[in-house]
mmCIF file of C-alpha atoms in Angstrom:
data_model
loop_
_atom_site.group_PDB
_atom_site.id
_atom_site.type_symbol
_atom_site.label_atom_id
_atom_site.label_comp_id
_atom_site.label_asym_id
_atom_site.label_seq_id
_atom_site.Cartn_x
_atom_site.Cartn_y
_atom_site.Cartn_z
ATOM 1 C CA UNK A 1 123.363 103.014 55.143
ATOM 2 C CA UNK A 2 120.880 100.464 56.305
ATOM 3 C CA UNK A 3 118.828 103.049 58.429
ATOM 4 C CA UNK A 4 118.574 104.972 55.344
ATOM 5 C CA UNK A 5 117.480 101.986 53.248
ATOM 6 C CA UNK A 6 115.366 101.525 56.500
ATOM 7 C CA UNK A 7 113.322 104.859 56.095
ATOM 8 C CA UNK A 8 113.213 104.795 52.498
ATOM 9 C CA UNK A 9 111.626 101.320 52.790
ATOM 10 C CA UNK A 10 108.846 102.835 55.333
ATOM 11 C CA UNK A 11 108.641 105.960 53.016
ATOM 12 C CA UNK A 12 107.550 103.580 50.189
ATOM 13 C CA UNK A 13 105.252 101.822 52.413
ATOM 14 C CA UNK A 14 103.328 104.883 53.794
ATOM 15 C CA UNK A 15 102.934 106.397 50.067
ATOM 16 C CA UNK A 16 101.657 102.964 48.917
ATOM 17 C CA UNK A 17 99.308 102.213 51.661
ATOM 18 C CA UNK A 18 98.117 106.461 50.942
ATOM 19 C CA UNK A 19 97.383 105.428 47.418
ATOM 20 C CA UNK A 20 95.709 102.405 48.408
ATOM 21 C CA UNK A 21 93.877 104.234 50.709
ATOM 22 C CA UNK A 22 92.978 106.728 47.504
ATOM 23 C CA UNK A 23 92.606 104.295 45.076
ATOM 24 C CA UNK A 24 89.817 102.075 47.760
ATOM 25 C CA UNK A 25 87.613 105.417 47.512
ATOM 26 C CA UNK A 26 84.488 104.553 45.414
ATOM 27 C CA UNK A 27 82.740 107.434 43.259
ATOM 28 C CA UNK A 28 79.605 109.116 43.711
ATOM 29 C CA UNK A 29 79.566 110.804 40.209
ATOM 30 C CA UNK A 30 77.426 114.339 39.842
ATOM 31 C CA UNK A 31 76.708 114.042 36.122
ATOM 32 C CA UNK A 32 75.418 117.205 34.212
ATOM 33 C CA UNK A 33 74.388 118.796 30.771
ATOM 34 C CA UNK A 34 77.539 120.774 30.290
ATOM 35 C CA UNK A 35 80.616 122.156 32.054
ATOM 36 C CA UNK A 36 79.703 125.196 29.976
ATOM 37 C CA UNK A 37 76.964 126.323 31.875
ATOM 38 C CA UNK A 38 77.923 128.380 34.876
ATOM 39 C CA UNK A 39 74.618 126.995 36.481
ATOM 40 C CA UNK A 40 76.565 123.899 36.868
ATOM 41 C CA UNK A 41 79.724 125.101 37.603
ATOM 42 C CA UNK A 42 77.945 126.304 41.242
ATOM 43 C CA UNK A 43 76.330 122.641 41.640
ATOM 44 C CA UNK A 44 79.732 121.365 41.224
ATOM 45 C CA UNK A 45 81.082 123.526 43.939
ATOM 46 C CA UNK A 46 78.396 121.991 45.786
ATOM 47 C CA UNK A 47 80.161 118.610 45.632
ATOM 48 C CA UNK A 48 83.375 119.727 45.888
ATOM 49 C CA UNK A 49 82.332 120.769 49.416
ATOM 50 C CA UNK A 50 80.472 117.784 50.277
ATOM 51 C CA UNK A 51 84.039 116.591 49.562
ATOM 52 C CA UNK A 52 85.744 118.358 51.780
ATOM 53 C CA UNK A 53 83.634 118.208 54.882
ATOM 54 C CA UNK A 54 83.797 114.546 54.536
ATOM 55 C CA UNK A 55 87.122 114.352 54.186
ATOM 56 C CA UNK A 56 87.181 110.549 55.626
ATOM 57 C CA UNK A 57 84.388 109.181 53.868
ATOM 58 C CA UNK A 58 84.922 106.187 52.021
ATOM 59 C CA UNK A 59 83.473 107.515 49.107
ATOM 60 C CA UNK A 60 84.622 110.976 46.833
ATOM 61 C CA UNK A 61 82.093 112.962 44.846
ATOM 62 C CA UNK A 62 82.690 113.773 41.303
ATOM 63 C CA UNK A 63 81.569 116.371 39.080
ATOM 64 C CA UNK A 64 81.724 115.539 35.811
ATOM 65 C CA UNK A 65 79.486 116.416 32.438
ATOM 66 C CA UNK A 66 80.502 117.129 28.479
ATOM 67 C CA UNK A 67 82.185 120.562 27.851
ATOM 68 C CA UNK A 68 79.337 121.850 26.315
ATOM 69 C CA UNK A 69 75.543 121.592 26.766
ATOM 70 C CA UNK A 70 74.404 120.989 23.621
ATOM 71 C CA UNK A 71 76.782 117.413 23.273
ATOM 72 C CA UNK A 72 73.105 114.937 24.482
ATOM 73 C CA UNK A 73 74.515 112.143 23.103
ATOM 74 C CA UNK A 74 78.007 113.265 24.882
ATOM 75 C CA UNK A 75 76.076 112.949 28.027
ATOM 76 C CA UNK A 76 74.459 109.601 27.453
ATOM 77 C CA UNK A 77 78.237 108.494 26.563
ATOM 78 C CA UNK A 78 79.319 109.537 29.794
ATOM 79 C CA UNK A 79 76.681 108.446 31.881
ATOM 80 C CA UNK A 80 77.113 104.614 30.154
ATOM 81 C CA UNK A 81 81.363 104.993 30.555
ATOM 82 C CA UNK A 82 80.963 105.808 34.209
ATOM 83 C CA UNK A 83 78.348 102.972 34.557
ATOM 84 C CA UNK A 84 80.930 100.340 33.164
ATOM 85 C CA UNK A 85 83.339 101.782 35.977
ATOM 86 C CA UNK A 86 83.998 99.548 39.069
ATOM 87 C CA UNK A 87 84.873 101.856 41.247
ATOM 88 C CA UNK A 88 81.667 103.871 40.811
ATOM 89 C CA UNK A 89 78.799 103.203 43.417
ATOM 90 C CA UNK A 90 75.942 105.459 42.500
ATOM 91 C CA UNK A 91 75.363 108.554 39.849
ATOM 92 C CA UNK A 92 73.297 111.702 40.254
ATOM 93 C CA UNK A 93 72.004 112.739 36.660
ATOM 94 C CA UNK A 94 70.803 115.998 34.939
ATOM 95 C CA UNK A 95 69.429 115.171 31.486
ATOM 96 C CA UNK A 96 69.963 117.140 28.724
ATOM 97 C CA UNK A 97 68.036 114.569 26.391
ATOM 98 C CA UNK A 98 65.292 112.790 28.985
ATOM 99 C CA UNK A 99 64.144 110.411 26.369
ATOM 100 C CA UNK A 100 68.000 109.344 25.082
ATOM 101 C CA UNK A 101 69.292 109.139 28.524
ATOM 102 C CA UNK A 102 66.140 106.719 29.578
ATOM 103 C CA UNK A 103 67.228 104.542 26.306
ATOM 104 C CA UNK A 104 70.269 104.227 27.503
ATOM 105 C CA UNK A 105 69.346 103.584 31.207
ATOM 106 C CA UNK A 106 67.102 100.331 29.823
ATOM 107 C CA UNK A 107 70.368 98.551 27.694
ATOM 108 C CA UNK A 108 72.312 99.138 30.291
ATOM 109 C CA UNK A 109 70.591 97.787 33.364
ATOM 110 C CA UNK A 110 72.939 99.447 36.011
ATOM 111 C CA UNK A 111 73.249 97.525 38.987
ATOM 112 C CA UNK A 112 73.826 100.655 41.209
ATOM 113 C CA UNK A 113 71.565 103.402 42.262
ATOM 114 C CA UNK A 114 70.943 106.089 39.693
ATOM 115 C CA UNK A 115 68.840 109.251 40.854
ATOM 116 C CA UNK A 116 68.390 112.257 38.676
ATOM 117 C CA UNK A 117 69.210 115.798 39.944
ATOM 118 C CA UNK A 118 68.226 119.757 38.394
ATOM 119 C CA UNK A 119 66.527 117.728 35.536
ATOM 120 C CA UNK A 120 64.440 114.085 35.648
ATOM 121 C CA UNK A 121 62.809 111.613 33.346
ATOM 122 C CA UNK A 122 60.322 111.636 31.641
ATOM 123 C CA UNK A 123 57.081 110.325 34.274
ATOM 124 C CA UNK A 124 56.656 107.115 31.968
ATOM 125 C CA UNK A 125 60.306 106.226 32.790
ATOM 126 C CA UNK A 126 60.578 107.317 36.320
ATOM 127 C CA UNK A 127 61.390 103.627 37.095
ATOM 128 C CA UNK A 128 64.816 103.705 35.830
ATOM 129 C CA UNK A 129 66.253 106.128 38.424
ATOM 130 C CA UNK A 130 65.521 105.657 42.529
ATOM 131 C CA UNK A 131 65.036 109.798 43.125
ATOM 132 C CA UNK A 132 64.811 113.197 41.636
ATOM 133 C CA UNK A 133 66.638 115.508 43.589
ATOM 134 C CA UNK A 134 65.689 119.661 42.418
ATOM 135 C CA UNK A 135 64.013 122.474 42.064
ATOM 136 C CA UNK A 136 59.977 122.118 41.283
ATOM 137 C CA UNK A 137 60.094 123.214 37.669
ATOM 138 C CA UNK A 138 56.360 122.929 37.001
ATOM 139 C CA UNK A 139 56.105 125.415 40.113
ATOM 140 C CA UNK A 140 58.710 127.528 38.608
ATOM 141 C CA UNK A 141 56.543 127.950 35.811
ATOM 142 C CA UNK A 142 54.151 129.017 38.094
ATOM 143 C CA UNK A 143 55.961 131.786 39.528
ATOM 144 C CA UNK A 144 57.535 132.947 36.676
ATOM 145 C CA UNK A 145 53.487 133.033 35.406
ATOM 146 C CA UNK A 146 52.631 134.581 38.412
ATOM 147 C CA UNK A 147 54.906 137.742 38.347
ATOM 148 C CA UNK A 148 54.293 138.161 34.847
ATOM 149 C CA UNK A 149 50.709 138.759 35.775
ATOM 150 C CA UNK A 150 51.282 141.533 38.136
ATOM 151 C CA UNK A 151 53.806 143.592 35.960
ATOM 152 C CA UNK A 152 51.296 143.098 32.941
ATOM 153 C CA UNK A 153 47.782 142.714 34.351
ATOM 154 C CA UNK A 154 46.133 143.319 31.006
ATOM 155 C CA UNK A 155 48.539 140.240 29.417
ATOM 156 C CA UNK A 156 49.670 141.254 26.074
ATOM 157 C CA UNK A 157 52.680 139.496 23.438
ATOM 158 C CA UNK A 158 55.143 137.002 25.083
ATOM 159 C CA UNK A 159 57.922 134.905 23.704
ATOM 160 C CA UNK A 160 59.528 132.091 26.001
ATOM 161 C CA UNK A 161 63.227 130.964 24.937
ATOM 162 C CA UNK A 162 63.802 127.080 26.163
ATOM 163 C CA UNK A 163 65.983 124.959 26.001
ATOM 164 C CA UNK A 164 66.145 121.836 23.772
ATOM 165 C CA UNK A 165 63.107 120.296 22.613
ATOM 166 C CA UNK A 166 63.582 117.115 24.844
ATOM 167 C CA UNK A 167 64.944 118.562 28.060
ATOM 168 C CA UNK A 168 62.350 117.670 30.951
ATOM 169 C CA UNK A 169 62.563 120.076 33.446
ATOM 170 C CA UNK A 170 62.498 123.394 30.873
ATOM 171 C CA UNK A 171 59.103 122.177 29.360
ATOM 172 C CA UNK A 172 57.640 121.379 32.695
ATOM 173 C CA UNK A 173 58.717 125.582 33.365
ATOM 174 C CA UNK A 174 56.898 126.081 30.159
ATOM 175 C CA UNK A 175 54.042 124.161 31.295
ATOM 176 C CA UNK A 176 53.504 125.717 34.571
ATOM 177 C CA UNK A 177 53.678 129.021 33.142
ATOM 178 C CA UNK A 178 51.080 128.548 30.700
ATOM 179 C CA UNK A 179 48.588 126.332 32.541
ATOM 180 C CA UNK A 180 48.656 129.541 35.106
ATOM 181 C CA UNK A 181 48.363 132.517 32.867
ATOM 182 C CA UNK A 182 45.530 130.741 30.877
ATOM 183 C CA UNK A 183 43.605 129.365 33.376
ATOM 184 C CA UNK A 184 43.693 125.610 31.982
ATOM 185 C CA UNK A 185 45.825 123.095 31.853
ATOM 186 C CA UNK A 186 47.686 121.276 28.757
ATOM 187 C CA UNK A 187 47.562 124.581 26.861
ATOM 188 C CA UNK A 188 50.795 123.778 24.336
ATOM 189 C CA UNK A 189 50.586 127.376 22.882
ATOM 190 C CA UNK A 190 49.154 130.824 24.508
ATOM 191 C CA UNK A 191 46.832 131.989 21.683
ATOM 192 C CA UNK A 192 44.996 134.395 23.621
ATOM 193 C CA UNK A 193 43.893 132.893 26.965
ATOM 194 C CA UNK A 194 44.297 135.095 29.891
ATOM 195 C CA UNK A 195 44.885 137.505 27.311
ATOM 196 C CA UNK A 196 48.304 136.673 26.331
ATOM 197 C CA UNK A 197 49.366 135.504 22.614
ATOM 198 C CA UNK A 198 52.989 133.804 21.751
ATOM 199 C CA UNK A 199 54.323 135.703 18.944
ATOM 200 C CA UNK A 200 54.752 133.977 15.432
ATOM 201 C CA UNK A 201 58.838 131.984 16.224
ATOM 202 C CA UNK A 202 58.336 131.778 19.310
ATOM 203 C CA UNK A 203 59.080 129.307 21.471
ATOM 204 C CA UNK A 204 62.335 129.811 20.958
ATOM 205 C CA UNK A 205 64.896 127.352 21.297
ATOM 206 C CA UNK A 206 68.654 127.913 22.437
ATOM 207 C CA UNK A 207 70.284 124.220 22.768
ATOM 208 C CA UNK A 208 71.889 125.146 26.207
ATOM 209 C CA UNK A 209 74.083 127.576 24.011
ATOM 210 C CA UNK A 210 74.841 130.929 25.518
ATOM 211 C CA UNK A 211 75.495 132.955 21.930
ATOM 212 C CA UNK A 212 72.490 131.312 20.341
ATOM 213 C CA UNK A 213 70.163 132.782 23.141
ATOM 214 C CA UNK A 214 71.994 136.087 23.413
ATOM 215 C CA UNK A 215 71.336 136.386 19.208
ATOM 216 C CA UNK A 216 67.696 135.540 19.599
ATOM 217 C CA UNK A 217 66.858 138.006 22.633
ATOM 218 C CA UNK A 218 68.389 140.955 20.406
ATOM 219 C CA UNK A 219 66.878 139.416 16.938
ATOM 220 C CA UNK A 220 63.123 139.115 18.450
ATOM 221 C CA UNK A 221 63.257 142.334 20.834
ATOM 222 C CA UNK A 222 64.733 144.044 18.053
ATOM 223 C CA UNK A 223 62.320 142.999 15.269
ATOM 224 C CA UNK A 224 59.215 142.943 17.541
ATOM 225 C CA UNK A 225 59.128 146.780 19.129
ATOM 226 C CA UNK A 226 56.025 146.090 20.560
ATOM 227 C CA UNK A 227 56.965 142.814 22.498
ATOM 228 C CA UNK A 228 55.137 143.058 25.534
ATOM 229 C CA UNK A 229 57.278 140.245 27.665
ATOM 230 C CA UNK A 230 60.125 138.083 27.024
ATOM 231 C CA UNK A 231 60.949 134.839 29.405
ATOM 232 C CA UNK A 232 64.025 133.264 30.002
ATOM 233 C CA UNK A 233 62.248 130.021 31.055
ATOM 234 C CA UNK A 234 66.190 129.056 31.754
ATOM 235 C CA UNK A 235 68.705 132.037 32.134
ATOM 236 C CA UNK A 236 71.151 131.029 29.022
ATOM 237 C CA UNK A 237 71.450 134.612 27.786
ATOM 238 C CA UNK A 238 72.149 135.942 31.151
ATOM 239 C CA UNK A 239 75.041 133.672 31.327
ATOM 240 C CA UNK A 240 76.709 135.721 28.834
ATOM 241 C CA UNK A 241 76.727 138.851 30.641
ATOM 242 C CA UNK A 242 78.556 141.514 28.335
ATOM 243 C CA UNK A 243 76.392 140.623 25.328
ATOM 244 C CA UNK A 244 73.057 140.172 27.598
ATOM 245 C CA UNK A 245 74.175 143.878 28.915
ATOM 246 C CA UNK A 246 74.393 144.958 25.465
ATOM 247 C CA UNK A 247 71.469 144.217 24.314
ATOM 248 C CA UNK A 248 69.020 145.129 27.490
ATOM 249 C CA UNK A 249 71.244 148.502 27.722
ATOM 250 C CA UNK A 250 69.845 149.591 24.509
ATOM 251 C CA UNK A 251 66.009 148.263 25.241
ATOM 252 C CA UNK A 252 66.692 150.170 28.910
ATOM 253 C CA UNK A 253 63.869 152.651 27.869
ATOM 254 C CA UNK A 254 61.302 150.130 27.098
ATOM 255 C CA UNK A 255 62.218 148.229 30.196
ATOM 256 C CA UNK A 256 62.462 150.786 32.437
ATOM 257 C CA UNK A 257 58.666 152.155 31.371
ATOM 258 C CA UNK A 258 57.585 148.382 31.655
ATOM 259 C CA UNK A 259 56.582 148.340 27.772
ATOM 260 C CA UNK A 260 58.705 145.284 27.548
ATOM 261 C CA UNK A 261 58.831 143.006 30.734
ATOM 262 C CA UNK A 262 61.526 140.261 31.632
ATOM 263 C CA UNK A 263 61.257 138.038 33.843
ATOM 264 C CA UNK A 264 64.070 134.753 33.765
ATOM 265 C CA UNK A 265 65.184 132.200 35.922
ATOM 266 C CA UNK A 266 68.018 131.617 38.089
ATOM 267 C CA UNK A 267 69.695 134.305 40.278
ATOM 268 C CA UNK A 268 73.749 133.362 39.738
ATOM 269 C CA UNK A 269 75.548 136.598 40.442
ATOM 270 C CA UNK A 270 75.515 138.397 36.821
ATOM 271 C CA UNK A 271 71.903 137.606 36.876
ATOM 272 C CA UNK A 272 71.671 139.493 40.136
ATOM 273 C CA UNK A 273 73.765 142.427 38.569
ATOM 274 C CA UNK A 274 71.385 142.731 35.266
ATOM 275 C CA UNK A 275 67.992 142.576 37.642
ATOM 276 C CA UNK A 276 69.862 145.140 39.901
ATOM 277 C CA UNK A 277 70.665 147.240 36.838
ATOM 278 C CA UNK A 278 67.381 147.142 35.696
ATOM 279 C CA UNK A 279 68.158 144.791 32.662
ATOM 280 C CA UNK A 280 65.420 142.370 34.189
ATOM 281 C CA UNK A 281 62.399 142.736 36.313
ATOM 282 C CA UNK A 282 62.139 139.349 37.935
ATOM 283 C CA UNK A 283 64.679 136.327 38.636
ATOM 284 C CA UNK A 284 63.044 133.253 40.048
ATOM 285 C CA UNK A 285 66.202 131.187 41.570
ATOM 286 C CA UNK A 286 66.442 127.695 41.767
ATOM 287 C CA UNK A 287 69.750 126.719 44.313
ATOM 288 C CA UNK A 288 72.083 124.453 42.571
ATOM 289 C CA UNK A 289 74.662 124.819 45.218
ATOM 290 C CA UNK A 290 72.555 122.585 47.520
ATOM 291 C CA UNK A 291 71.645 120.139 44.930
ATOM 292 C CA UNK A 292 75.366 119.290 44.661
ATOM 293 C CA UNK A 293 76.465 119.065 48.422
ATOM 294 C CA UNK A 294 72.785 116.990 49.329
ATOM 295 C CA UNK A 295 73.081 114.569 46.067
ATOM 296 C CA UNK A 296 76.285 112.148 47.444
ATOM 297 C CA UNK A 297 74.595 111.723 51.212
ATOM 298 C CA UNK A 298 71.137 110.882 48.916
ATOM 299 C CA UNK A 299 73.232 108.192 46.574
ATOM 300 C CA UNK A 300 74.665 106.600 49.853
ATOM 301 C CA UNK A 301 71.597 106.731 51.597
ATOM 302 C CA UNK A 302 70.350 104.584 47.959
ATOM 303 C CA UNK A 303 73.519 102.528 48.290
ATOM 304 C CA UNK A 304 72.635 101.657 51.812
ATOM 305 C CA UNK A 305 69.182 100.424 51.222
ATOM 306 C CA UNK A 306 67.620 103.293 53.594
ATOM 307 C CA UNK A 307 64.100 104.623 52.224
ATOM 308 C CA UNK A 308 63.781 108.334 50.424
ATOM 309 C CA UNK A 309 61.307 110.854 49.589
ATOM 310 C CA UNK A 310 60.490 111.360 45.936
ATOM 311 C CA UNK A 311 60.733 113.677 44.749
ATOM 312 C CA UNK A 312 63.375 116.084 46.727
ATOM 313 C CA UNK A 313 62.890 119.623 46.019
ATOM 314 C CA UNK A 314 65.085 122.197 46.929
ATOM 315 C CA UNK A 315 63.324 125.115 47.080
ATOM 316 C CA UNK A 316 62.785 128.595 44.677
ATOM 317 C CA UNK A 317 64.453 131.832 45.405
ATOM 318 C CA UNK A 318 62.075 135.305 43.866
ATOM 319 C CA UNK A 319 63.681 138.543 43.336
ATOM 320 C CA UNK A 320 62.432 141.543 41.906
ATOM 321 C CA UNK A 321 63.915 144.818 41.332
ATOM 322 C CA UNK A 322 62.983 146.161 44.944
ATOM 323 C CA UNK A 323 64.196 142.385 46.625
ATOM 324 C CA UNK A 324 66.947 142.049 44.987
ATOM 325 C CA UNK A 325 69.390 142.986 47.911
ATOM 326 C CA UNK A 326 67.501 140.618 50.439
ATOM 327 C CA UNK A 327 65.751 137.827 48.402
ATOM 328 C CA UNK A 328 68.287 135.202 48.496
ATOM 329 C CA UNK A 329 67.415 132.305 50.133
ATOM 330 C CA UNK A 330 69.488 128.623 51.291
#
């Protein structure tokens, strides 16, 4: 009886000391626009793996975000709950709302390192976080701009679908894709330089909501038969693959002839199936997976005091129709 009580004692005593252990672990939180967005869902697998080849660390990375994209002031929430948190040593951030998130960055005053990651700040409030960690979106922009110009030379009728109004890293897309197919810089609107012309509702704007941008592809392609090229300066309707399917299988005529040109970005795996299929022409790929397993060594490397670059990019993947098999990169 007493050995029993003996090794149920030491039983207790290893489980407690294990939770200790556990509950010692500070948090290096991966914050992002919304768990909706299968975009994030491979950045988070990114820190889930950071977590398991660092399996001793003293510090766990966690992926966390709103359920859905369009919640900004969900994300702000967040961002503030985790920074009240004492367990939590440093948070990577992709801002849905740049300006809102900044607001809330000044109140609060966080004592620990904050970097931003996929999306930033605004420039004027670059001050508030220690790093950007992500893709070069004005360069995006740039190659989105300059495949466009190959598979329409002549330029032609273009509508870009974006995201929300105040999300950073979209606009800075938009930005590099006009500056390059008009041949200055700061143009807000393409009204005929380099011989392009936005059509009349257009920008369009989806929220980060994956119905919303499958309705307006089919609504604008549908009422504008003579669309030269549509850009998915984000790839929100190819995240809803049966409905993006249903509406490029019907335009597969236009497409196929290159009347109508698309050309979207990110290369997740039912983007890869639709540019395969011919449902797209070009995917330029940012690589999400790598911005979650590099953001927790960045934060400790912040938490640490050490020195780093900023920004960190993380490099552009570009597939066409005759690359797609091979043009995947890290």
């Amino acid at each position: 009886m007493r050995k029993t009580m003996l090794l149920a004692a030491v039983a207790v005593l290893a489980m407690t000391a294990g939770q200790a252990i556990t509950q010692e672990k500070k948090t290096l939180a991966v914050v992002v626009k919304g768990l909706d967005n299968p975009f994030f869902t491979v950045l988070g697998n990114g820190c889930a793996k950071w977590n398991e080849n660092n399996p001793t660390s003293e510090y766990t990375c966690l992926y966390t975000g709103p359920a859905l994209s369009s919640d900004e002031a969900g994300e702000v929430q967040l961002v503030a709950d985790l920074i009240a948190r004492p367990d939590v040593a440093g948070i990577a951030i992709s801002p849905s709302n740049a300006p809102a998130m900044a607001s809330m960055l000044k109140e609060k005053a966080p004592g620990i390192p904050i970097m931003t990651i996929d999306a930033d700040l605004l420039p004027e409030d670059a001050a508030l976080r220690k790093t950007y960690l992500g893709t070069y979106n004005y360069d995006m922009g740039v190659k989105m701009a300059g495949h466009l110009k190959t598979l329409k030379p002549d330029g032609g009728t273009v509508c870009l679908q974006l995201g929300n109004v105040a999300a950073a890293n979209i606009n800075e897309r938009a930005a590099g894709l006009r500056d390059t197919i008009s041949g200055t810089k700061g143009i807000e609107r393409l009204k005929g330089e380099g011989g392009w012309t936005e059509i009349d509702g257009c920008p369009l704007y989806t929220n980060d909501d994956i119905p919303t941008a499958n309705q307006q592809l089919a609504d604008v392609t549908g009422a504008h038969a003579d669309l030269d090229a549509f850009i998915l300066v984000g790839g929100w309707a190819q995240f809803g693959p049966e409905a993006y399917s249903a509406t490029t299988t019907a335009l597969e005529p236009r497409l196929k002839s290159k009347e109508l040109v698309i050309v979207a970005g990110d290369t997740l795996p039912p983007q890869m199936d639709a540019l395969k299929a011919g449902h797209s022409h070009v995917q330029v790929g940012q690589r999400p997976f790598e911005m979650g397993l590099r953001a927790p060594d960045v934060l400790i490397q912040l938490i640490k005091g050490e020195k780093v670059d900023d920004p960190i990019y993380t490099g552009l993947d570009e597939c066409t129709q005759e690359t797609a098999a091979t043009c995947i990169g890290g």
